[in-house]
Amino acid sequence: MSEPIKRAAEIAETSQPKKVHLDDRLDQKGYAPIKAEFIVENTLQDYDDEAAETGDRVKDDRSNRSKKGRGQNKKRDLKQRREELRLCSAVLNPAAMRECPFGEKCTNTHDIDLYLSKKPADIAGTCPVYDAIGYCPAGLKCRWLGSHYDPATKEVLKLEEKIELAKKNDYELNKINPESRVKLQKNKYDFVKANPYVKYLDTLVQSEANIAKRQEDVKNNVSTYVEPPFTPAEKKRIDLKGAKIVSPLTTVGNLPYRRLMKTLGADVTYSEMALALPILQGAKPEWALPKAHSSEYPGFGVQIASNHHQQATKAAEALANETTLVSELNLNCGCPIDLLYRQGQGSALLDQPSKMVRILNGMNACSGDIPVTVKIRTGTKDHKNTAVSLVSRVLEETHVAAITLHGRSRQQRYTREADWDYVAEVGKVVQDWNIKKQDNKDLQDTPPTWFVGNGDCFTYEQWHSAVNTEGIDSVMVARGALIKPWIFEEVEAEQYLDKSATERLEHMRQFANYAVDHWGSDEYGIENARRFMCEFISFTHRYIPVGILERLPPKLNERPPKWKGRNELETLLGSTDYKDWIKITEMFLGPASPNFQFTPKHKSNSYN
């Protein structure tokens, strides 16, 4: 038995819940039917289903529910603290030291012996980064230093063969040139395509009081646009027919998670939603979002949100220029969060089709050979679906490569199930448009517009049912891929997989290794990895093993009573207590430092 599994058993034994005998089984709507012998307490667990879509960068200002232990922990402080004694990067490798650019003004220590004496004890095992790419960029700061450091020669070791192999197969894409980011920050970036095209789009917004003058303005501005935009036929081709697609997910849809999903069968992944304005301001955190692992391309999309064609058009040009390998740019017209909605972004564009069309056309004109796609909802209000008319207009007036429809309105949020009948209705509109294009000589050579459904997909049966529906090319999976990361393995096998606790723990190990590879193996990087791993577990703990359910299929919106697993490890992986989530991370990332802090997004996870 491996050390992580032994550790898991020890942890679980100390907090094993006692079984409560029930006189009556819970029999109500929304109840997950767990076999009686696995039920511990008849209290239904509460979840926050908006966490995947909102994350922490965009705050929803709805008031907390008054009941203790429910609602969101709004003011989470998730910034990890730095080490008290920090080593200067100039001396990370004693055998290859360089001169410190800050000289005597440097605020970090250059005393290697002092730093090593104060440094926490090494984590047992081999450094995941050194094991993956043949060297560790963290050098002496690595928490697994003993696995790649020779104290006698004071040399940080390297494996040249692995380094060369990693350069070919294992690297991160889409890192912006530092000089370009500075130009954005100083408002000196040259938008060769966007500037003239934005001027053209501005004329479309002007009053139609003087139609003749407006037409003359349009004609003049079109003539100033010397280089015509790419036609749809010249764009990169994307093929979403039957593709296994992971939805853009804020916070939890980070690079290590997407990399894990690629190993588990995903074909298409998306960046976390980036806001167009910070992109144009050269904000470092925003430009970190388009980064992708080499395994994600082709099939990697960057999602942006914007409320104006000027921002979206320029952001599209900047992303096309500064990212090396992107398969599509996706405009978010579905985010329901109040802050974005009030700013005219996300789902606010559903009620402003003219603005949406201008934004999509501007992005398409300035994104080079990168195709543009859009994600929408059924509408902004319940029982007032507008997607049919909206999609018809988008198809007629733009050249989007794909449309994704979340089968809920903005007002609905995550209440009630997604309306797949309406999704199919909209899919028929797209299908008819693709057929109509074949009769148009100017559009015959253009690729079809793909249509993707989204909402509540949690089983292989739901996925295949949707894909086999006329007009629907594929399904975008969100929460289903967070709670059950192997969902695409089930789609491929066309059966339920009763993953053992050991297999599920292995997925956690993979995520931890990818997280350290991405954020670094020093103290700060590890605690960052730990924080995002806890965010991931805040979804994976919701998985109810197939073997303890009374009936199939499981439903995404069903809530379980408190339950225990078939063994101690399974019980631990299903724990709702965030302190247990931290214990799981410690199996792979070592003990959490005294500086580590994590507050779960949902208050119910803060209590035993």
Short mmCIF file of N, CA, C and O in Angstrom, two decimals, residues 182-298:
data_model
loop_
_atom_site.label_atom_id
_atom_site.label_comp_id
_atom_site.label_asym_id
_atom_site.label_seq_id
_atom_site.Cartn_x
_atom_site.Cartn_y
_atom_site.Cartn_z
N VAL A 182 4.20 45.66 -21.66
CA VAL A 182 4.53 47.02 -21.22
C VAL A 182 3.88 48.04 -22.15
O VAL A 182 3.36 49.08 -21.71
N LYS A 183 3.87 47.75 -23.45
CA LYS A 183 3.23 48.67 -24.40
C LYS A 183 1.73 48.78 -24.13
O LYS A 183 1.16 49.87 -24.23
N LEU A 184 1.11 47.67 -23.77
CA LEU A 184 -0.31 47.71 -23.41
C LEU A 184 -0.51 48.56 -22.16
O LEU A 184 -1.44 49.37 -22.09
N GLN A 185 0.35 48.36 -21.18
CA GLN A 185 0.24 49.10 -19.92
C GLN A 185 0.41 50.61 -20.15
O GLN A 185 -0.25 51.42 -19.48
N LYS A 186 1.26 50.97 -21.09
CA LYS A 186 1.53 52.39 -21.35
C LYS A 186 0.65 52.95 -22.47
O LYS A 186 0.86 54.08 -22.92
N ASN A 187 -0.30 52.13 -22.92
CA ASN A 187 -1.22 52.56 -23.98
C ASN A 187 -0.47 52.93 -25.27
O ASN A 187 -0.83 53.88 -25.97
N LYS A 188 0.58 52.16 -25.58
CA LYS A 188 1.38 52.42 -26.77
C LYS A 188 1.35 51.24 -27.75
O LYS A 188 2.15 51.19 -28.68
N TYR A 189 0.44 50.31 -27.52
CA TYR A 189 0.35 49.13 -28.41
C TYR A 189 -0.28 49.56 -29.73
O TYR A 189 -1.26 50.30 -29.76
N ASP A 190 0.27 49.10 -30.83
CA ASP A 190 -0.20 49.50 -32.16
C ASP A 190 -1.26 48.50 -32.65
O ASP A 190 -0.93 47.40 -33.07
N PHE A 191 -2.51 48.91 -32.60
CA PHE A 191 -3.61 48.06 -33.08
C PHE A 191 -3.84 48.35 -34.56
O PHE A 191 -4.69 49.17 -34.94
N VAL A 192 -3.08 47.68 -35.38
CA VAL A 192 -3.09 47.94 -36.83
C VAL A 192 -4.46 47.66 -37.43
O VAL A 192 -4.96 48.44 -38.26
N LYS A 193 -5.07 46.56 -37.05
CA LYS A 193 -6.36 46.19 -37.61
C LYS A 193 -7.52 46.81 -36.84
O LYS A 193 -8.51 47.26 -37.43
N ALA A 194 -7.41 46.80 -35.52
CA ALA A 194 -8.56 47.18 -34.69
C ALA A 194 -8.89 48.67 -34.80
O ALA A 194 -10.08 49.03 -34.86
N ASN A 195 -7.89 49.54 -34.84
CA ASN A 195 -8.17 50.98 -34.83
C ASN A 195 -9.07 51.40 -36.00
O ASN A 195 -10.10 52.05 -35.78
N PRO A 196 -8.73 51.07 -37.25
CA PRO A 196 -9.63 51.46 -38.34
C PRO A 196 -10.96 50.73 -38.32
O PRO A 196 -11.99 51.31 -38.67
N TYR A 197 -10.95 49.47 -37.87
CA TYR A 197 -12.21 48.74 -37.88
C TYR A 197 -13.15 49.24 -36.78
O TYR A 197 -14.37 49.27 -36.96
N VAL A 198 -12.59 49.63 -35.64
CA VAL A 198 -13.41 50.19 -34.57
C VAL A 198 -14.07 51.48 -35.06
O VAL A 198 -15.25 51.74 -34.77
N LYS A 199 -13.33 52.27 -35.83
CA LYS A 199 -13.91 53.50 -36.36
C LYS A 199 -15.09 53.19 -37.28
O LYS A 199 -16.12 53.89 -37.25
N TYR A 200 -14.96 52.14 -38.03
CA TYR A 200 -16.06 51.70 -38.90
C TYR A 200 -17.26 51.26 -38.05
O TYR A 200 -18.41 51.66 -38.31
N LEU A 201 -17.00 50.47 -37.00
CA LEU A 201 -18.10 50.00 -36.16
C LEU A 201 -18.77 51.15 -35.41
O LEU A 201 -19.97 51.13 -35.15
N ASP A 202 -17.98 52.17 -35.07
CA ASP A 202 -18.55 53.33 -34.38
C ASP A 202 -19.64 54.00 -35.20
O ASP A 202 -20.64 54.49 -34.66
N THR A 203 -19.47 54.00 -36.51
CA THR A 203 -20.47 54.64 -37.36
C THR A 203 -21.79 53.90 -37.33
O THR A 203 -22.85 54.50 -37.57
N LEU A 204 -21.74 52.61 -37.05
CA LEU A 204 -22.97 51.82 -37.00
C LEU A 204 -23.79 52.15 -35.76
O LEU A 204 -24.98 51.84 -35.70
N VAL A 205 -23.14 52.74 -34.76
CA VAL A 205 -23.82 53.08 -33.52
C VAL A 205 -24.45 54.48 -33.61
O VAL A 205 -25.36 54.81 -32.85
N GLN A 206 -23.96 55.29 -34.54
CA GLN A 206 -24.43 56.67 -34.63
C GLN A 206 -25.92 56.73 -34.98
O GLN A 206 -26.49 55.79 -35.56
N SER A 207 -26.50 57.84 -34.64
CA SER A 207 -27.92 58.06 -34.91
C SER A 207 -28.22 57.92 -36.39
O SER A 207 -27.41 58.32 -37.25
N GLU A 208 -29.38 57.40 -36.73
CA GLU A 208 -29.79 57.24 -38.12
C GLU A 208 -30.62 58.44 -38.59
O GLU A 208 -31.32 58.38 -39.59
N ALA A 209 -30.52 59.55 -37.87
CA ALA A 209 -31.30 60.74 -38.23
C ALA A 209 -30.97 61.21 -39.64
O ALA A 209 -31.85 61.60 -40.41
N ASN A 210 -29.68 61.18 -39.96
CA ASN A 210 -29.28 61.59 -41.30
C ASN A 210 -28.71 60.37 -42.01
O ASN A 210 -27.52 60.10 -41.98
N ILE A 211 -29.58 59.59 -42.61
CA ILE A 211 -29.19 58.31 -43.21
C ILE A 211 -28.16 58.50 -44.31
O ILE A 211 -27.20 57.75 -44.44
N ALA A 212 -28.35 59.53 -45.12
CA ALA A 212 -27.43 59.76 -46.24
C ALA A 212 -26.02 60.01 -45.72
O ALA A 212 -25.04 59.46 -46.22
N LYS A 213 -25.92 60.86 -44.66
CA LYS A 213 -24.61 61.17 -44.09
C LYS A 213 -24.00 59.92 -43.47
O LYS A 213 -22.81 59.65 -43.60
N ARG A 214 -24.84 59.14 -42.81
CA ARG A 214 -24.35 57.92 -42.16
C ARG A 214 -23.80 56.95 -43.19
O ARG A 214 -22.75 56.34 -43.01
N GLN A 215 -24.50 56.80 -44.31
CA GLN A 215 -24.03 55.88 -45.35
C GLN A 215 -22.71 56.36 -45.94
O GLN A 215 -21.83 55.57 -46.27
N GLU A 216 -22.57 57.69 -46.07
CA GLU A 216 -21.33 58.25 -46.60
C GLU A 216 -20.17 58.00 -45.62
O GLU A 216 -19.06 57.64 -46.02
N ASP A 217 -20.45 58.15 -44.29
CA ASP A 217 -19.43 57.89 -43.27
C ASP A 217 -18.99 56.44 -43.33
O ASP A 217 -17.80 56.13 -43.25
N VAL A 218 -19.95 55.54 -43.43
CA VAL A 218 -19.64 54.12 -43.50
C VAL A 218 -18.76 53.83 -44.70
O VAL A 218 -17.75 53.11 -44.62
N LYS A 219 -19.13 54.40 -45.84
CA LYS A 219 -18.36 54.18 -47.07
C LYS A 219 -16.92 54.67 -46.90
O LYS A 219 -15.96 53.99 -47.28
N ASN A 220 -16.75 55.86 -46.32
CA ASN A 220 -15.42 56.41 -46.12
C ASN A 220 -14.58 55.57 -45.18
O ASN A 220 -13.40 55.32 -45.40
N ASN A 221 -15.19 55.12 -44.10
CA ASN A 221 -14.44 54.34 -43.10
C ASN A 221 -14.08 52.96 -43.62
O ASN A 221 -13.03 52.43 -43.30
N VAL A 222 -14.95 52.38 -44.42
CA VAL A 222 -14.63 51.08 -45.01
C VAL A 222 -13.42 51.22 -45.93
O VAL A 222 -12.54 50.36 -45.97
N SER A 223 -13.35 52.34 -46.65
CA SER A 223 -12.23 52.52 -47.57
C SER A 223 -10.90 52.70 -46.85
O SER A 223 -9.84 52.43 -47.40
N THR A 224 -10.94 53.17 -45.59
CA THR A 224 -9.69 53.33 -44.83
C THR A 224 -9.18 52.00 -44.30
O THR A 224 -8.04 51.90 -43.88
N TYR A 225 -10.03 50.99 -44.31
CA TYR A 225 -9.61 49.68 -43.80
C TYR A 225 -8.92 48.94 -44.93
O TYR A 225 -9.53 48.22 -45.72
N VAL A 226 -7.62 49.16 -45.05
CA VAL A 226 -6.86 48.70 -46.20
C VAL A 226 -6.82 47.19 -46.29
O VAL A 226 -7.13 46.60 -47.33
N GLU A 227 -6.43 46.54 -45.19
CA GLU A 227 -6.32 45.07 -45.20
C GLU A 227 -7.66 44.46 -44.82
O GLU A 227 -8.13 44.64 -43.70
N PRO A 228 -8.31 43.76 -45.74
CA PRO A 228 -9.62 43.20 -45.42
C PRO A 228 -9.49 42.10 -44.36
O PRO A 228 -8.46 41.44 -44.28
N PRO A 229 -10.54 41.90 -43.56
CA PRO A 229 -10.48 40.84 -42.55
C PRO A 229 -10.47 39.47 -43.21
O PRO A 229 -10.85 39.32 -44.38
N PHE A 230 -10.04 38.47 -42.47
CA PHE A 230 -10.08 37.10 -42.95
C PHE A 230 -11.53 36.73 -43.25
O PHE A 230 -12.44 37.04 -42.48
N THR A 231 -11.74 36.07 -44.36
CA THR A 231 -13.07 35.52 -44.61
C THR A 231 -13.19 34.22 -43.82
O THR A 231 -12.17 33.62 -43.46
N PRO A 232 -14.42 33.74 -43.54
CA PRO A 232 -14.57 32.49 -42.77
C PRO A 232 -13.79 31.33 -43.35
O PRO A 232 -13.28 30.48 -42.64
N ALA A 233 -13.68 31.26 -44.68
CA ALA A 233 -12.99 30.14 -45.31
C ALA A 233 -11.50 30.15 -45.01
O ALA A 233 -10.83 29.13 -45.11
N GLU A 234 -10.94 31.33 -44.66
CA GLU A 234 -9.50 31.45 -44.42
C GLU A 234 -9.15 31.26 -42.95
O GLU A 234 -7.99 31.26 -42.59
N LYS A 235 -10.13 31.14 -42.10
CA LYS A 235 -9.88 30.94 -40.67
C LYS A 235 -9.44 29.49 -40.41
O LYS A 235 -9.66 28.60 -41.23
N LYS A 236 -8.83 29.29 -39.27
CA LYS A 236 -8.54 27.91 -38.85
C LYS A 236 -9.85 27.13 -38.77
O LYS A 236 -10.89 27.68 -38.40
N ARG A 237 -9.81 25.87 -39.11
CA ARG A 237 -11.00 25.04 -39.03
C ARG A 237 -11.09 24.39 -37.65
O ARG A 237 -10.09 23.90 -37.12
N ILE A 238 -12.27 24.42 -37.08
CA ILE A 238 -12.52 23.66 -35.85
C ILE A 238 -13.59 22.63 -36.17
O ILE A 238 -14.46 22.86 -37.00
N ASP A 239 -13.49 21.50 -35.53
CA ASP A 239 -14.45 20.42 -35.75
C ASP A 239 -14.99 19.99 -34.39
O ASP A 239 -14.30 19.33 -33.61
N LEU A 240 -16.23 20.36 -34.10
CA LEU A 240 -16.83 20.05 -32.81
C LEU A 240 -17.85 18.92 -32.89
O LEU A 240 -18.52 18.64 -31.90
N LYS A 241 -17.94 18.25 -34.02
CA LYS A 241 -18.88 17.16 -34.15
C LYS A 241 -18.48 16.00 -33.24
O LYS A 241 -17.45 15.37 -33.41
N GLY A 242 -19.29 15.76 -32.20
CA GLY A 242 -19.00 14.68 -31.27
C GLY A 242 -17.81 14.94 -30.37
O GLY A 242 -17.31 14.00 -29.72
N ALA A 243 -17.32 16.18 -30.32
CA ALA A 243 -16.15 16.49 -29.50
C ALA A 243 -16.50 16.45 -28.02
O ALA A 243 -17.61 16.81 -27.62
N LYS A 244 -15.54 16.01 -27.22
CA LYS A 244 -15.71 15.99 -25.76
C LYS A 244 -15.17 17.32 -25.22
O LYS A 244 -13.97 17.54 -25.21
N ILE A 245 -16.08 18.18 -24.77
CA ILE A 245 -15.76 19.58 -24.50
C ILE A 245 -15.91 19.90 -23.01
O ILE A 245 -16.94 19.60 -22.41
N VAL A 246 -14.87 20.52 -22.45
CA VAL A 246 -14.92 21.02 -21.07
C VAL A 246 -15.23 22.51 -21.11
O VAL A 246 -14.57 23.27 -21.82
N SER A 247 -16.21 22.92 -20.36
CA SER A 247 -16.65 24.31 -20.36
C SER A 247 -15.59 25.24 -19.76
O SER A 247 -14.78 24.82 -18.94
N PRO A 248 -15.59 26.54 -20.17
CA PRO A 248 -14.76 27.52 -19.44
C PRO A 248 -15.26 27.60 -18.00
O PRO A 248 -16.45 27.74 -17.76
N LEU A 249 -14.35 27.52 -17.04
CA LEU A 249 -14.72 27.50 -15.62
C LEU A 249 -13.80 28.43 -14.85
O LEU A 249 -12.59 28.26 -14.86
N THR A 250 -14.39 29.43 -14.18
CA THR A 250 -13.58 30.38 -13.44
C THR A 250 -12.99 29.75 -12.19
O THR A 250 -13.68 29.02 -11.49
N THR A 251 -11.74 30.00 -11.91
CA THR A 251 -10.98 29.51 -10.76
C THR A 251 -10.62 28.03 -10.89
O THR A 251 -9.46 27.66 -10.87
N VAL A 252 -11.64 27.17 -11.01
CA VAL A 252 -11.36 25.73 -11.06
C VAL A 252 -10.96 25.25 -12.45
O VAL A 252 -10.41 24.16 -12.59
N GLY A 253 -11.21 26.06 -13.47
CA GLY A 253 -10.83 25.66 -14.83
C GLY A 253 -9.42 26.09 -15.17
O GLY A 253 -9.13 26.48 -16.30
N ASN A 254 -8.51 25.97 -14.21
CA ASN A 254 -7.13 26.40 -14.40
C ASN A 254 -6.34 25.41 -15.26
O ASN A 254 -6.83 24.33 -15.59
N LEU A 255 -5.12 25.78 -15.59
CA LEU A 255 -4.30 24.96 -16.49
C LEU A 255 -4.07 23.54 -15.97
O LEU A 255 -4.22 22.58 -16.73
N PRO A 256 -3.70 23.34 -14.70
CA PRO A 256 -3.50 21.95 -14.23
C PRO A 256 -4.77 21.11 -14.33
O PRO A 256 -4.70 19.92 -14.68
N TYR A 257 -5.94 21.71 -14.04
CA TYR A 257 -7.19 20.96 -14.16
C TYR A 257 -7.44 20.58 -15.62
O TYR A 257 -7.81 19.44 -15.93
N ARG A 258 -7.26 21.52 -16.53
CA ARG A 258 -7.50 21.23 -17.94
C ARG A 258 -6.52 20.17 -18.44
O ARG A 258 -6.88 19.30 -19.26
N ARG A 259 -5.30 20.24 -17.96
CA ARG A 259 -4.29 19.24 -18.35
C ARG A 259 -4.71 17.85 -17.88
O ARG A 259 -4.57 16.86 -18.61
N LEU A 260 -5.26 17.78 -16.67
CA LEU A 260 -5.78 16.50 -16.17
C LEU A 260 -6.92 16.01 -17.04
O LEU A 260 -6.99 14.82 -17.39
N MET A 261 -7.83 16.92 -17.43
CA MET A 261 -8.97 16.52 -18.25
C MET A 261 -8.52 16.00 -19.62
O MET A 261 -9.16 15.11 -20.18
N LYS A 262 -7.43 16.53 -20.15
CA LYS A 262 -6.91 16.01 -21.42
C LYS A 262 -6.46 14.57 -21.27
O LYS A 262 -6.64 13.75 -22.19
N THR A 263 -5.86 14.22 -20.12
CA THR A 263 -5.44 12.84 -19.91
C THR A 263 -6.64 11.91 -19.73
O THR A 263 -6.52 10.71 -19.91
N LEU A 264 -7.80 12.50 -19.38
CA LEU A 264 -9.00 11.71 -19.13
C LEU A 264 -9.98 11.76 -20.30
O LEU A 264 -11.15 11.42 -20.15
N GLY A 265 -9.51 12.19 -21.46
CA GLY A 265 -10.31 12.05 -22.67
C GLY A 265 -10.91 13.29 -23.27
O GLY A 265 -11.61 13.22 -24.29
N ALA A 266 -10.69 14.48 -22.69
CA ALA A 266 -11.26 15.70 -23.25
C ALA A 266 -10.60 16.05 -24.58
O ALA A 266 -9.40 15.89 -24.75
N ASP A 267 -11.41 16.53 -25.53
CA ASP A 267 -10.90 16.97 -26.82
C ASP A 267 -10.70 18.48 -26.87
O ASP A 267 -9.78 18.96 -27.53
N VAL A 268 -11.58 19.22 -26.22
CA VAL A 268 -11.57 20.68 -26.29
C VAL A 268 -11.62 21.26 -24.88
O VAL A 268 -12.42 20.83 -24.05
N THR A 269 -10.74 22.22 -24.62
CA THR A 269 -10.73 22.92 -23.33
C THR A 269 -10.72 24.42 -23.58
O THR A 269 -10.37 24.88 -24.68
N TYR A 270 -11.12 25.18 -22.56
CA TYR A 270 -11.16 26.64 -22.67
C TYR A 270 -10.46 27.27 -21.47
O TYR A 270 -10.49 26.73 -20.36
N SER A 271 -9.90 28.43 -21.71
CA SER A 271 -9.31 29.20 -20.62
C SER A 271 -10.40 29.67 -19.67
O SER A 271 -11.60 29.66 -20.02
N GLU A 272 -10.01 30.07 -18.49
CA GLU A 272 -10.94 30.79 -17.63
C GLU A 272 -11.30 32.10 -18.31
O GLU A 272 -10.53 32.64 -19.10
N MET A 273 -12.49 32.61 -18.01
CA MET A 273 -12.95 33.85 -18.64
C MET A 273 -12.00 35.00 -18.34
O MET A 273 -11.72 35.31 -17.19
N ALA A 274 -11.51 35.65 -19.41
CA ALA A 274 -10.66 36.83 -19.26
C ALA A 274 -11.49 38.07 -19.63
O ALA A 274 -12.28 38.04 -20.56
N LEU A 275 -11.30 39.15 -18.88
CA LEU A 275 -12.02 40.39 -19.16
C LEU A 275 -11.21 41.22 -20.16
O LEU A 275 -9.99 41.39 -20.01
N ALA A 276 -11.90 41.75 -21.18
CA ALA A 276 -11.21 42.44 -22.26
C ALA A 276 -10.44 43.66 -21.78
O ALA A 276 -9.31 43.90 -22.23
N LEU A 277 -11.02 44.44 -20.86
CA LEU A 277 -10.35 45.67 -20.43
C LEU A 277 -9.02 45.40 -19.74
O LEU A 277 -8.00 46.02 -20.10
N PRO A 278 -8.93 44.49 -18.75
CA PRO A 278 -7.62 44.19 -18.16
C PRO A 278 -6.63 43.61 -19.17
O PRO A 278 -5.42 43.83 -19.04
N ILE A 279 -7.13 42.89 -20.17
CA ILE A 279 -6.25 42.40 -21.24
C ILE A 279 -5.59 43.58 -21.93
O ILE A 279 -4.38 43.60 -22.19
N LEU A 280 -6.38 44.61 -22.25
CA LEU A 280 -5.85 45.79 -22.93
C LEU A 280 -4.97 46.64 -22.03
O LEU A 280 -4.14 47.41 -22.52
N GLN A 281 -5.14 46.50 -20.73
CA GLN A 281 -4.31 47.24 -19.78
C GLN A 281 -3.02 46.50 -19.45
O GLN A 281 -2.21 46.98 -18.66
N GLY A 282 -2.84 45.31 -20.06
CA GLY A 282 -1.62 44.54 -19.84
C GLY A 282 -1.53 43.94 -18.46
O GLY A 282 -0.42 43.70 -17.96
N ALA A 283 -2.68 43.70 -17.83
CA ALA A 283 -2.69 43.15 -16.47
C ALA A 283 -2.10 41.74 -16.46
O ALA A 283 -2.55 40.87 -17.20
N LYS A 284 -1.09 41.54 -15.64
CA LYS A 284 -0.39 40.25 -15.60
C LYS A 284 -1.32 39.09 -15.25
O LYS A 284 -1.27 38.03 -15.88
N PRO A 285 -2.21 39.22 -14.22
CA PRO A 285 -3.11 38.10 -13.89
C PRO A 285 -4.03 37.73 -15.06
O PRO A 285 -4.32 36.55 -15.27
N GLU A 286 -4.46 38.74 -15.82
CA GLU A 286 -5.38 38.45 -16.93
C GLU A 286 -4.65 37.75 -18.07
O GLU A 286 -5.19 36.86 -18.72
N TRP A 287 -3.41 38.16 -18.32
CA TRP A 287 -2.64 37.53 -19.39
C TRP A 287 -2.14 36.13 -19.00
O TRP A 287 -1.63 35.40 -19.84
N ALA A 288 -2.28 35.78 -17.72
CA ALA A 288 -1.95 34.41 -17.31
C ALA A 288 -3.05 33.44 -17.73
O ALA A 288 -2.80 32.23 -17.86
N LEU A 289 -4.26 33.95 -17.97
CA LEU A 289 -5.39 33.08 -18.26
C LEU A 289 -5.30 32.39 -19.63
O LEU A 289 -5.71 31.24 -19.76
N PRO A 290 -4.82 33.05 -20.69
CA PRO A 290 -4.71 32.35 -21.98
C PRO A 290 -3.61 31.30 -22.04
O PRO A 290 -3.51 30.57 -23.04
N LYS A 291 -2.79 31.20 -21.01
CA LYS A 291 -1.74 30.18 -21.02
C LYS A 291 -2.36 28.79 -21.08
O LYS A 291 -3.38 28.53 -20.45
N ALA A 292 -1.73 27.91 -21.82
CA ALA A 292 -2.22 26.54 -21.95
C ALA A 292 -1.05 25.58 -21.97
O ALA A 292 0.08 25.97 -22.26
N HIS A 293 -1.32 24.33 -21.64
CA HIS A 293 -0.29 23.30 -21.76
C HIS A 293 -0.26 22.80 -23.20
O HIS A 293 -1.27 22.81 -23.91
N SER A 294 0.90 22.33 -23.63
CA SER A 294 1.05 21.88 -25.02
C SER A 294 0.08 20.76 -25.38
O SER A 294 -0.30 20.62 -26.55
N SER A 295 -0.35 19.99 -24.39
CA SER A 295 -1.29 18.89 -24.67
C SER A 295 -2.69 19.40 -25.03
O SER A 295 -3.50 18.66 -25.56
N GLU A 296 -2.97 20.69 -24.77
CA GLU A 296 -4.31 21.23 -25.02
C GLU A 296 -4.52 21.67 -26.47
O GLU A 296 -5.66 21.87 -26.90
N TYR A 297 -3.43 21.87 -27.21
CA TYR A 297 -3.56 22.35 -28.58
C TYR A 297 -3.26 21.23 -29.57
O TYR A 297 -2.32 20.49 -29.38
N PRO A 298 -4.04 21.11 -30.67
CA PRO A 298 -5.22 21.91 -31.01
C PRO A 298 -6.43 21.53 -30.16
O PRO A 298 -6.50 20.43 -29.63
#
